[in-house]
PDB file of C-alpha atoms in Angstrom:
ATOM      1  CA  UNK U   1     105.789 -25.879 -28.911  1.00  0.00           C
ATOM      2  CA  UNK U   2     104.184 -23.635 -31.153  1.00  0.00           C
ATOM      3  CA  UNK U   3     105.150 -24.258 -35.180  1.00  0.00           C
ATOM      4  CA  UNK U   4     104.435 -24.367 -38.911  1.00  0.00           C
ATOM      5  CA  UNK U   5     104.829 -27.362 -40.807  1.00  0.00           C
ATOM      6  CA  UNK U   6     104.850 -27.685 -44.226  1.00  0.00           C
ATOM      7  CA  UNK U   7     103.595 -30.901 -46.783  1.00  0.00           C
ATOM      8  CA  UNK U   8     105.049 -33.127 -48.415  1.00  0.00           C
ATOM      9  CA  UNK U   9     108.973 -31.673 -48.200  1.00  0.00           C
ATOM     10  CA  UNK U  10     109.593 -32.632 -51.647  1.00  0.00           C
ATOM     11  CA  UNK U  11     107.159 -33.653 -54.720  1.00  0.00           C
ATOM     12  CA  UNK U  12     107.654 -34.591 -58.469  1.00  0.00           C
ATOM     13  CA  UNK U  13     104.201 -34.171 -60.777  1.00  0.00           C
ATOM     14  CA  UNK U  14     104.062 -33.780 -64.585  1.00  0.00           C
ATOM     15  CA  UNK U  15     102.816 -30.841 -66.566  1.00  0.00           C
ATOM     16  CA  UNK U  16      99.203 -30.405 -66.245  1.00  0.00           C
ATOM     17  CA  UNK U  17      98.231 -31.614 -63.234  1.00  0.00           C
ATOM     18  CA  UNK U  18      97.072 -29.582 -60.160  1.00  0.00           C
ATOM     19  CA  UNK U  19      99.098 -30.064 -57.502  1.00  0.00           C
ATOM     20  CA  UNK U  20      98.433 -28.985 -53.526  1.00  0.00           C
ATOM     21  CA  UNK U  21     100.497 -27.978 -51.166  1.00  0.00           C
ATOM     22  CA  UNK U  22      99.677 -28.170 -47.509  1.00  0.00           C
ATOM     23  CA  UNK U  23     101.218 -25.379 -44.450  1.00  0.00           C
ATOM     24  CA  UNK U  24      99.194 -25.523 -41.156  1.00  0.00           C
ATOM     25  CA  UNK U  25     100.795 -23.158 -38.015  1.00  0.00           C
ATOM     26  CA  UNK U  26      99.675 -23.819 -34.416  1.00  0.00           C
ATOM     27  CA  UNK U  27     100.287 -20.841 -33.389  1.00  0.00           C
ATOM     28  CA  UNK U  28      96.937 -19.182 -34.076  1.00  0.00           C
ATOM     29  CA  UNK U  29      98.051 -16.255 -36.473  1.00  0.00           C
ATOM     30  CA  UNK U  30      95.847 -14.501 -38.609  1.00  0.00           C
ATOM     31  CA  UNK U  31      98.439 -13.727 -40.904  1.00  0.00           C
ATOM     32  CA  UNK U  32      99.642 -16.425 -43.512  1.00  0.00           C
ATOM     33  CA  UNK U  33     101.668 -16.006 -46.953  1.00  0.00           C
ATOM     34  CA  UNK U  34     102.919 -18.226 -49.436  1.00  0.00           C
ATOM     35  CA  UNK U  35     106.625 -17.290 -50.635  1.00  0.00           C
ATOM     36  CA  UNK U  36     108.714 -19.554 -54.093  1.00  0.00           C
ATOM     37  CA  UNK U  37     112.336 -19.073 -54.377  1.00  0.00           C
ATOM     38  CA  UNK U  38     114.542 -19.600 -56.895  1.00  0.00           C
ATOM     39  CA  UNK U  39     117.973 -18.466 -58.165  1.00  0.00           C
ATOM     40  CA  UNK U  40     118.596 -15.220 -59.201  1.00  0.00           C
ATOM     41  CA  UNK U  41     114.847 -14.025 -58.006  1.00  0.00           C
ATOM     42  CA  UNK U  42     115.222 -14.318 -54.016  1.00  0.00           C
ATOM     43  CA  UNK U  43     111.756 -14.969 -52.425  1.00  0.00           C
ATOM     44  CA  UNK U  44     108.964 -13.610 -54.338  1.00  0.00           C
ATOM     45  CA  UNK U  45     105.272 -13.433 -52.585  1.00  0.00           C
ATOM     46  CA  UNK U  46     102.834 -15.543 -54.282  1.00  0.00           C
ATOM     47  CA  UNK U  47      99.679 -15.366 -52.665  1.00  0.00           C
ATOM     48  CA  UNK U  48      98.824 -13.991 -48.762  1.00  0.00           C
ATOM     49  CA  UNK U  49      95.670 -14.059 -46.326  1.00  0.00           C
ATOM     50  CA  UNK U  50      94.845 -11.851 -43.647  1.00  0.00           C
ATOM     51  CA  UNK U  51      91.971 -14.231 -41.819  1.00  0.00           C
ATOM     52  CA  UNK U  52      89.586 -17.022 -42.648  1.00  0.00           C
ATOM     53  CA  UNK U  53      87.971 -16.358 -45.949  1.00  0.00           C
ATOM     54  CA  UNK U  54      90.688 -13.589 -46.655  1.00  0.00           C
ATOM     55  CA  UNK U  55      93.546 -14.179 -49.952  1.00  0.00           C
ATOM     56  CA  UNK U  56      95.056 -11.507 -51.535  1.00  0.00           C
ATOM     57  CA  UNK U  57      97.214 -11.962 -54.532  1.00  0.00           C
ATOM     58  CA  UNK U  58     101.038 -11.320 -54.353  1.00  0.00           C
ATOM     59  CA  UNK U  59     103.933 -10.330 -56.718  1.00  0.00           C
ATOM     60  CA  UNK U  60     103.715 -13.745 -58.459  1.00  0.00           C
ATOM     61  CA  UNK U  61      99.827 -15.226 -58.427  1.00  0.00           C
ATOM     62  CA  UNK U  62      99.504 -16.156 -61.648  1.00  0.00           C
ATOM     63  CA  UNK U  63      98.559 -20.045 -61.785  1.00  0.00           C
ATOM     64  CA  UNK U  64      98.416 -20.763 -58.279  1.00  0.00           C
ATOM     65  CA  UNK U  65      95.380 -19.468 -55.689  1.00  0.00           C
ATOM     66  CA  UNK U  66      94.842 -19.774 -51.971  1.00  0.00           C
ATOM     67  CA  UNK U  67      91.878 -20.956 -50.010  1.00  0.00           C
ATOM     68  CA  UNK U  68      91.440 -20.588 -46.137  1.00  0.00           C
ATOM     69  CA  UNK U  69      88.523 -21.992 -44.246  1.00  0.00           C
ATOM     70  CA  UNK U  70      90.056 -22.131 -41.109  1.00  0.00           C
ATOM     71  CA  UNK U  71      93.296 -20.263 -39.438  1.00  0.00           C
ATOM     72  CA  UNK U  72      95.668 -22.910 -38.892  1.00  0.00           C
ATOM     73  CA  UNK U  73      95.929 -23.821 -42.765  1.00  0.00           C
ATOM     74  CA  UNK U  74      96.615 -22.078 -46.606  1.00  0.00           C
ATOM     75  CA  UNK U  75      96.906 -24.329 -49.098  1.00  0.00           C
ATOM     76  CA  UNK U  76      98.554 -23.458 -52.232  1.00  0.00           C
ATOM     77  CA  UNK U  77      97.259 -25.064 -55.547  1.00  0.00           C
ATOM     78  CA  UNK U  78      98.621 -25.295 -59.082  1.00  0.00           C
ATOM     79  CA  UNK U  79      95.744 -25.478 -61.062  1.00  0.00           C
ATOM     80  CA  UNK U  80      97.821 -27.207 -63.832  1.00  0.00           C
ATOM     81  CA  UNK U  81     101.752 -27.391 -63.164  1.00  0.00           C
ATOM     82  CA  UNK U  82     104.106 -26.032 -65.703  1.00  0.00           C
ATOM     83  CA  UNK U  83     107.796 -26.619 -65.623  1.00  0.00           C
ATOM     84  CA  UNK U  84     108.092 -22.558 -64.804  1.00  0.00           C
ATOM     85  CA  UNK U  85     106.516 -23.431 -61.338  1.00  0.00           C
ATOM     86  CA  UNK U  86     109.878 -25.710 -60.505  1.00  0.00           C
ATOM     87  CA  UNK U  87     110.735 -24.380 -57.581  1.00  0.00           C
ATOM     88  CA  UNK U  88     111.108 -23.980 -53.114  1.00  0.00           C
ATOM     89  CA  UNK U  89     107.922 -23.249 -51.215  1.00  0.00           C
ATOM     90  CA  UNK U  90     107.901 -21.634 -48.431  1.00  0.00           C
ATOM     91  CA  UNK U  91     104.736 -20.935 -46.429  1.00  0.00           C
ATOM     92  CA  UNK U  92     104.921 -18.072 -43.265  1.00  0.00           C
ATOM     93  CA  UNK U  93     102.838 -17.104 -41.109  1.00  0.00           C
ATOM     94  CA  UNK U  94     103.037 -13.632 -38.732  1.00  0.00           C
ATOM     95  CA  UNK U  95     102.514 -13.069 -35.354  1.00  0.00           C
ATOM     96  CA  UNK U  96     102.862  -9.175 -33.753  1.00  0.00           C
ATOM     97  CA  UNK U  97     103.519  -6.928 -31.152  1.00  0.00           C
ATOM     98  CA  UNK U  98     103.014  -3.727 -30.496  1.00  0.00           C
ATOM     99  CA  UNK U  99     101.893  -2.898 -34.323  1.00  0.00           C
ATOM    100  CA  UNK U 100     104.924  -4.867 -35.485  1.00  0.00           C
ATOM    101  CA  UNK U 101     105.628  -7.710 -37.117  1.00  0.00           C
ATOM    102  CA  UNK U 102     107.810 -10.635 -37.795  1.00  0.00           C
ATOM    103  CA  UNK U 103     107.398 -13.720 -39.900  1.00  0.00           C
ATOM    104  CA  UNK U 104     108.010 -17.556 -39.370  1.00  0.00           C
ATOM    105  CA  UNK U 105     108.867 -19.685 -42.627  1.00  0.00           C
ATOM    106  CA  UNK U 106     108.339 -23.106 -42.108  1.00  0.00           C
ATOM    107  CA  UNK U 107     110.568 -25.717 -43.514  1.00  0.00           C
ATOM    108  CA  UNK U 108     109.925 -25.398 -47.681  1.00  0.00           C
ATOM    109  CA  UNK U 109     108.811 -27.704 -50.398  1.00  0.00           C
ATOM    110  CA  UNK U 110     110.887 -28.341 -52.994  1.00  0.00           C
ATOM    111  CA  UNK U 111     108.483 -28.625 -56.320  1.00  0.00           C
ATOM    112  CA  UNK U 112     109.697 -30.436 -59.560  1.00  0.00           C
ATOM    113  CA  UNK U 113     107.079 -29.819 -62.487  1.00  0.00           C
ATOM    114  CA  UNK U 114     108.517 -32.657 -65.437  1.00  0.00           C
TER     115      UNK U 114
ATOM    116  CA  UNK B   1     109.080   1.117 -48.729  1.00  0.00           C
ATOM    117  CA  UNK B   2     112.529   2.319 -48.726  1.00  0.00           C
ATOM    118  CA  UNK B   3     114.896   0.109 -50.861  1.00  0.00           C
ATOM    119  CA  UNK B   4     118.362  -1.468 -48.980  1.00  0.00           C
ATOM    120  CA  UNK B   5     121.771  -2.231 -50.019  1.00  0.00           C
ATOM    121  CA  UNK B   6     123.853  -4.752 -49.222  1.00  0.00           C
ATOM    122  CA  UNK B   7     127.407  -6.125 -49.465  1.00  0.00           C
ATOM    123  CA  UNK B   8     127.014  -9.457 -52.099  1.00  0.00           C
ATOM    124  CA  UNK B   9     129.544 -11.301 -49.191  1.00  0.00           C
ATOM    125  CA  UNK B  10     131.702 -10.989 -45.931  1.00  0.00           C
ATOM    126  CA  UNK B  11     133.662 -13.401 -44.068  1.00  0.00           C
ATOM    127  CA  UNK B  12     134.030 -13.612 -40.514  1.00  0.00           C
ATOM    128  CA  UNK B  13     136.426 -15.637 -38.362  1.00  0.00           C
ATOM    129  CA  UNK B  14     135.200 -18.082 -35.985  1.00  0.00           C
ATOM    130  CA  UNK B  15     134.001 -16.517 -32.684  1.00  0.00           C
ATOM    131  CA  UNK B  16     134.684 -12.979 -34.152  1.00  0.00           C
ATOM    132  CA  UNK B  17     131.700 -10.304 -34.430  1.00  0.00           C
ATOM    133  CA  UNK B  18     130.459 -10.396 -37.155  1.00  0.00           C
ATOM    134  CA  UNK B  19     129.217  -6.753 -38.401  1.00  0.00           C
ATOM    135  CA  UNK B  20     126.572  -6.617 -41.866  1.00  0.00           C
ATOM    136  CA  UNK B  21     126.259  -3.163 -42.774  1.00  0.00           C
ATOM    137  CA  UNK B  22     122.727  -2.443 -44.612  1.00  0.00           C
ATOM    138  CA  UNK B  23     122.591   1.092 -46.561  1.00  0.00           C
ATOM    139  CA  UNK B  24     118.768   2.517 -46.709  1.00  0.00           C
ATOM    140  CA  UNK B  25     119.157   5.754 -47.150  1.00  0.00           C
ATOM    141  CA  UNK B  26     115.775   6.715 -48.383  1.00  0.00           C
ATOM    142  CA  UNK B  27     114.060   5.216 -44.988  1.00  0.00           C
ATOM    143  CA  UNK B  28     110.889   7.135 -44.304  1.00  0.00           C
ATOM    144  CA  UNK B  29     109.922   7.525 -40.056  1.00  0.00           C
ATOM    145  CA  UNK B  30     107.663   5.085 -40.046  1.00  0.00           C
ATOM    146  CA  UNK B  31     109.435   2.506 -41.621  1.00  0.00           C
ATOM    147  CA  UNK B  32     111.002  -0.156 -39.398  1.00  0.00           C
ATOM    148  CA  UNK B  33     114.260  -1.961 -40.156  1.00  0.00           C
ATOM    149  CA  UNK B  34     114.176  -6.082 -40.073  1.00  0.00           C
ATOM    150  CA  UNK B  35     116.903  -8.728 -40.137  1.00  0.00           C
ATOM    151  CA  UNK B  36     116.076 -11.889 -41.565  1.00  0.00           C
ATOM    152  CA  UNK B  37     118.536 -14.671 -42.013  1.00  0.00           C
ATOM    153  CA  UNK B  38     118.628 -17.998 -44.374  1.00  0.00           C
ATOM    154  CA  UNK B  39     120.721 -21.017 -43.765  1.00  0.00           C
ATOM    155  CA  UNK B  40     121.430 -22.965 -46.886  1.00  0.00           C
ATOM    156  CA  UNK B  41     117.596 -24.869 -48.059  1.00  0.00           C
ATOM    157  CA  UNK B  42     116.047 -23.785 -44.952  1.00  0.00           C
ATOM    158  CA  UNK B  43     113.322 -21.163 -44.373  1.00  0.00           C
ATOM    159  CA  UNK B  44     113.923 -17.593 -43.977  1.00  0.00           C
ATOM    160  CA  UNK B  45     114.293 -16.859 -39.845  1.00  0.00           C
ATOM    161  CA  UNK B  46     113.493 -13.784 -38.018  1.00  0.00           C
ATOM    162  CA  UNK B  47     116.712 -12.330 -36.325  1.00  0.00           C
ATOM    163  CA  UNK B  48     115.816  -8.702 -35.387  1.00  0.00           C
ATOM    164  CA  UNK B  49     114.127  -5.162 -35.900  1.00  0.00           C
ATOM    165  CA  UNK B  50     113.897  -1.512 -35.170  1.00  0.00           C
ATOM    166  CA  UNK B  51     112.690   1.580 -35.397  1.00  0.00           C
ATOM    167  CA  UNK B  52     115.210   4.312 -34.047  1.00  0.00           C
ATOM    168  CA  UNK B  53     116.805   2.485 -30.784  1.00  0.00           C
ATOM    169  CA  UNK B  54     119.767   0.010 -31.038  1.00  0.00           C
ATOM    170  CA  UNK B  55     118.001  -3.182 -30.030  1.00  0.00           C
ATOM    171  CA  UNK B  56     119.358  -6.052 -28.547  1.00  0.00           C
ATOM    172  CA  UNK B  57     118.517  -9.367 -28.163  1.00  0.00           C
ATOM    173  CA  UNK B  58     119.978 -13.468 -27.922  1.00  0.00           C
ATOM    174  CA  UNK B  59     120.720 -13.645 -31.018  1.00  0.00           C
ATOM    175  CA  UNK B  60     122.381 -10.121 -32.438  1.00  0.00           C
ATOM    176  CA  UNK B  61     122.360  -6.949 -31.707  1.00  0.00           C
ATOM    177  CA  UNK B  62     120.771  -3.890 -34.581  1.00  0.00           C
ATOM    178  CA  UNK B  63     122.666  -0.303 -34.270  1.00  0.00           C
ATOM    179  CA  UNK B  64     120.966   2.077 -36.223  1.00  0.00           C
ATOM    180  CA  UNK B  65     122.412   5.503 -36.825  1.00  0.00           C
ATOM    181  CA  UNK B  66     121.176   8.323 -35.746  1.00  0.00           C
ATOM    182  CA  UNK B  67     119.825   9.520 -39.517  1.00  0.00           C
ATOM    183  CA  UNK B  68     118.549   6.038 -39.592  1.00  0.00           C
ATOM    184  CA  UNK B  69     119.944   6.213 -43.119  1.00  0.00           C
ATOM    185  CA  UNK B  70     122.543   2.417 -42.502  1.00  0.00           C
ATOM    186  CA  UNK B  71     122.002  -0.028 -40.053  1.00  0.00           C
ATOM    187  CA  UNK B  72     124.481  -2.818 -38.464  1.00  0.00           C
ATOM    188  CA  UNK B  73     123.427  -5.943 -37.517  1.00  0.00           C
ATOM    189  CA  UNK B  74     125.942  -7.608 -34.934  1.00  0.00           C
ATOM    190  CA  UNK B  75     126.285 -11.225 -33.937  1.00  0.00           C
ATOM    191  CA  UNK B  76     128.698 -11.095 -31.428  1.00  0.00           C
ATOM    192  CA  UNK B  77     130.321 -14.472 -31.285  1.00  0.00           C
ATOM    193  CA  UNK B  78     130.111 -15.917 -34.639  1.00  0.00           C
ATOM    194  CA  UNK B  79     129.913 -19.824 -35.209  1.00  0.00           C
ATOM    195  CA  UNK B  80     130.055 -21.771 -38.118  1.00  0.00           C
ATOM    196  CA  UNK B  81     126.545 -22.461 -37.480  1.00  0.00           C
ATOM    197  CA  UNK B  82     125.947 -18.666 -38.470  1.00  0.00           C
ATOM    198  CA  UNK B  83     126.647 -19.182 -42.063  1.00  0.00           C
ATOM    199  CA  UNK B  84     123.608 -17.867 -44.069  1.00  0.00           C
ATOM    200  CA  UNK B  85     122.116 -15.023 -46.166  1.00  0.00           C
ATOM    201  CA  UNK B  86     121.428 -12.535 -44.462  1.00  0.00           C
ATOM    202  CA  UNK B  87     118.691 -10.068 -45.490  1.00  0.00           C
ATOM    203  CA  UNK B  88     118.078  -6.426 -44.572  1.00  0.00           C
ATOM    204  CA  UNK B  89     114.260  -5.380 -45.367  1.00  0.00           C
ATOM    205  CA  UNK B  90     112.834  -1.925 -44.799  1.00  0.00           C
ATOM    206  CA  UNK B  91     109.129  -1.712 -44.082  1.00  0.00           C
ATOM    207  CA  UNK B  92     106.025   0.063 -42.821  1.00  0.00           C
ATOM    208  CA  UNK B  93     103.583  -1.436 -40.339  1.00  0.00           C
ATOM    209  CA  UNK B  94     101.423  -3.231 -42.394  1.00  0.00           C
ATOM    210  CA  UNK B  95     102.929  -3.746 -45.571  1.00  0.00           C
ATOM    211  CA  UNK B  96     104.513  -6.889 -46.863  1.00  0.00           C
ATOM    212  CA  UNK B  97     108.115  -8.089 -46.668  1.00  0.00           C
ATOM    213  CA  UNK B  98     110.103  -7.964 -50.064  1.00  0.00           C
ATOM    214  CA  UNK B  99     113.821  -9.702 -50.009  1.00  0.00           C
ATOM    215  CA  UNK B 100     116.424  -8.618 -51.568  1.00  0.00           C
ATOM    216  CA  UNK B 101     119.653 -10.643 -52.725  1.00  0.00           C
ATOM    217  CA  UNK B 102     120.881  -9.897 -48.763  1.00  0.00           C
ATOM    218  CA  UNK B 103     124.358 -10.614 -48.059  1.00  0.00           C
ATOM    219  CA  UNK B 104     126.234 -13.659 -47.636  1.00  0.00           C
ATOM    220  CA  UNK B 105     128.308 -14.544 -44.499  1.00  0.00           C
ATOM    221  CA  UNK B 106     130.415 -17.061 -44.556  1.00  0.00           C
ATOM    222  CA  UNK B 107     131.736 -18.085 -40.759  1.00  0.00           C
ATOM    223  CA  UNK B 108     135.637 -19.702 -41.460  1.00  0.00           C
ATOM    224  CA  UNK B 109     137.275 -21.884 -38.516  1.00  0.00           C
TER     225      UNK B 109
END
């Protein structure tokens, strides 16, 4: 079966280092997102991409960024962690029918930034 | 798109309906209405959406009224298993989905 997989489920780095994480779909969407969720803010959109060599910067971008080179995978980076980016991960990606869409969240990564 | 409200919490009894009202009064026509749901640390999954029509399918069932102003989304034998947030999202075709709080149910045996 088709599905979206995220990597590793659960990291601890230290402040300053850049830090990747992995989501790769097999379903063949165009559409992928990256999502962080804490308490008290919900799910806030970090960074999105439409196709290969598309990212678009969401409601929260600053110190992470997006690269795809192929459509199965959007890696998120922190360029250089900070205890602010402590938080879930949750990559989606969108499939669509008839001009609408839904989303699938794959299973999170929980991020601790010491 | 159109903001949505939401009851904070509901509980429902053990294969009971459960019924989450979602208030989005401001809905424009081509704005669809989406059900999402989150079980506790898992990713947000897709329940549900609509345009105009009550829409059913295995999981729930969406009435929207005829001013398309609230929405209901029905599951109609709740389990235990069906304790989550729940989140109502208005959006256009194209645009991005933005979550709320949502509401929380909490199935009781």
């Amino acid at each position: 079966d088709a599905e979206i997989t995220q990597s590793p489920r659960h990291k601890i780095t230290e402040t300053g280092r850049q830090v990747t994480l992995a989501c790769h779909q097999t379903w063949n969407h165009n559409n992928m997102f990256w999502y962080r969720q804490d308490l008290g803010h919900g799910l806030r959109l970090i960074h999105y991409s439409y196709g290969v060599h598309d990212t678009n910067k969401g409601e929260v971008s600053d110190g992470y960024s997006v690269s795809r080179s192929n459509t199965e995978d959007l890696p998120l980076t922190l360029e250089s962690a900070a205890s602010s980016q402590t938080s879930v991960y949750f990559c989606a990606s969108e499939a669509g029918t008839g001009g609408t869409y839904e989303q699938y969240f794959g299973p999170g990564t929980r991020l601790t930034v010491t | 798109d159109a903001k949505t409200t939401q009851p904070t919490s509901m509980d429902c009894a053990e294969g009971r309906a459960a019924n989450l009202p979602c208030n989005h009064s401001t809905i424009s026509g081509n704005e669809y209405v989406y059900w999402y749901r989150q079980i506790h640390s898992q990713g947000p999954q897709y329940i549900i959406h609509g345009l105009k029509n009550n829409e059913t399918n295995e999981m729930a069932s969406l009435i929207i009224t005829e001013d398309r102003k609230s929405s209901t989304l029905i599951l109609p034998h709740a389990t235990l298993r069906d304790t989550a947030v729940y989140y109502c999202i208005v959006k256009e075709y194209g645009n991005k989905l933005v979550f709320g709080a949502g509401t929380i149910l909490r199935v009781k045996s």
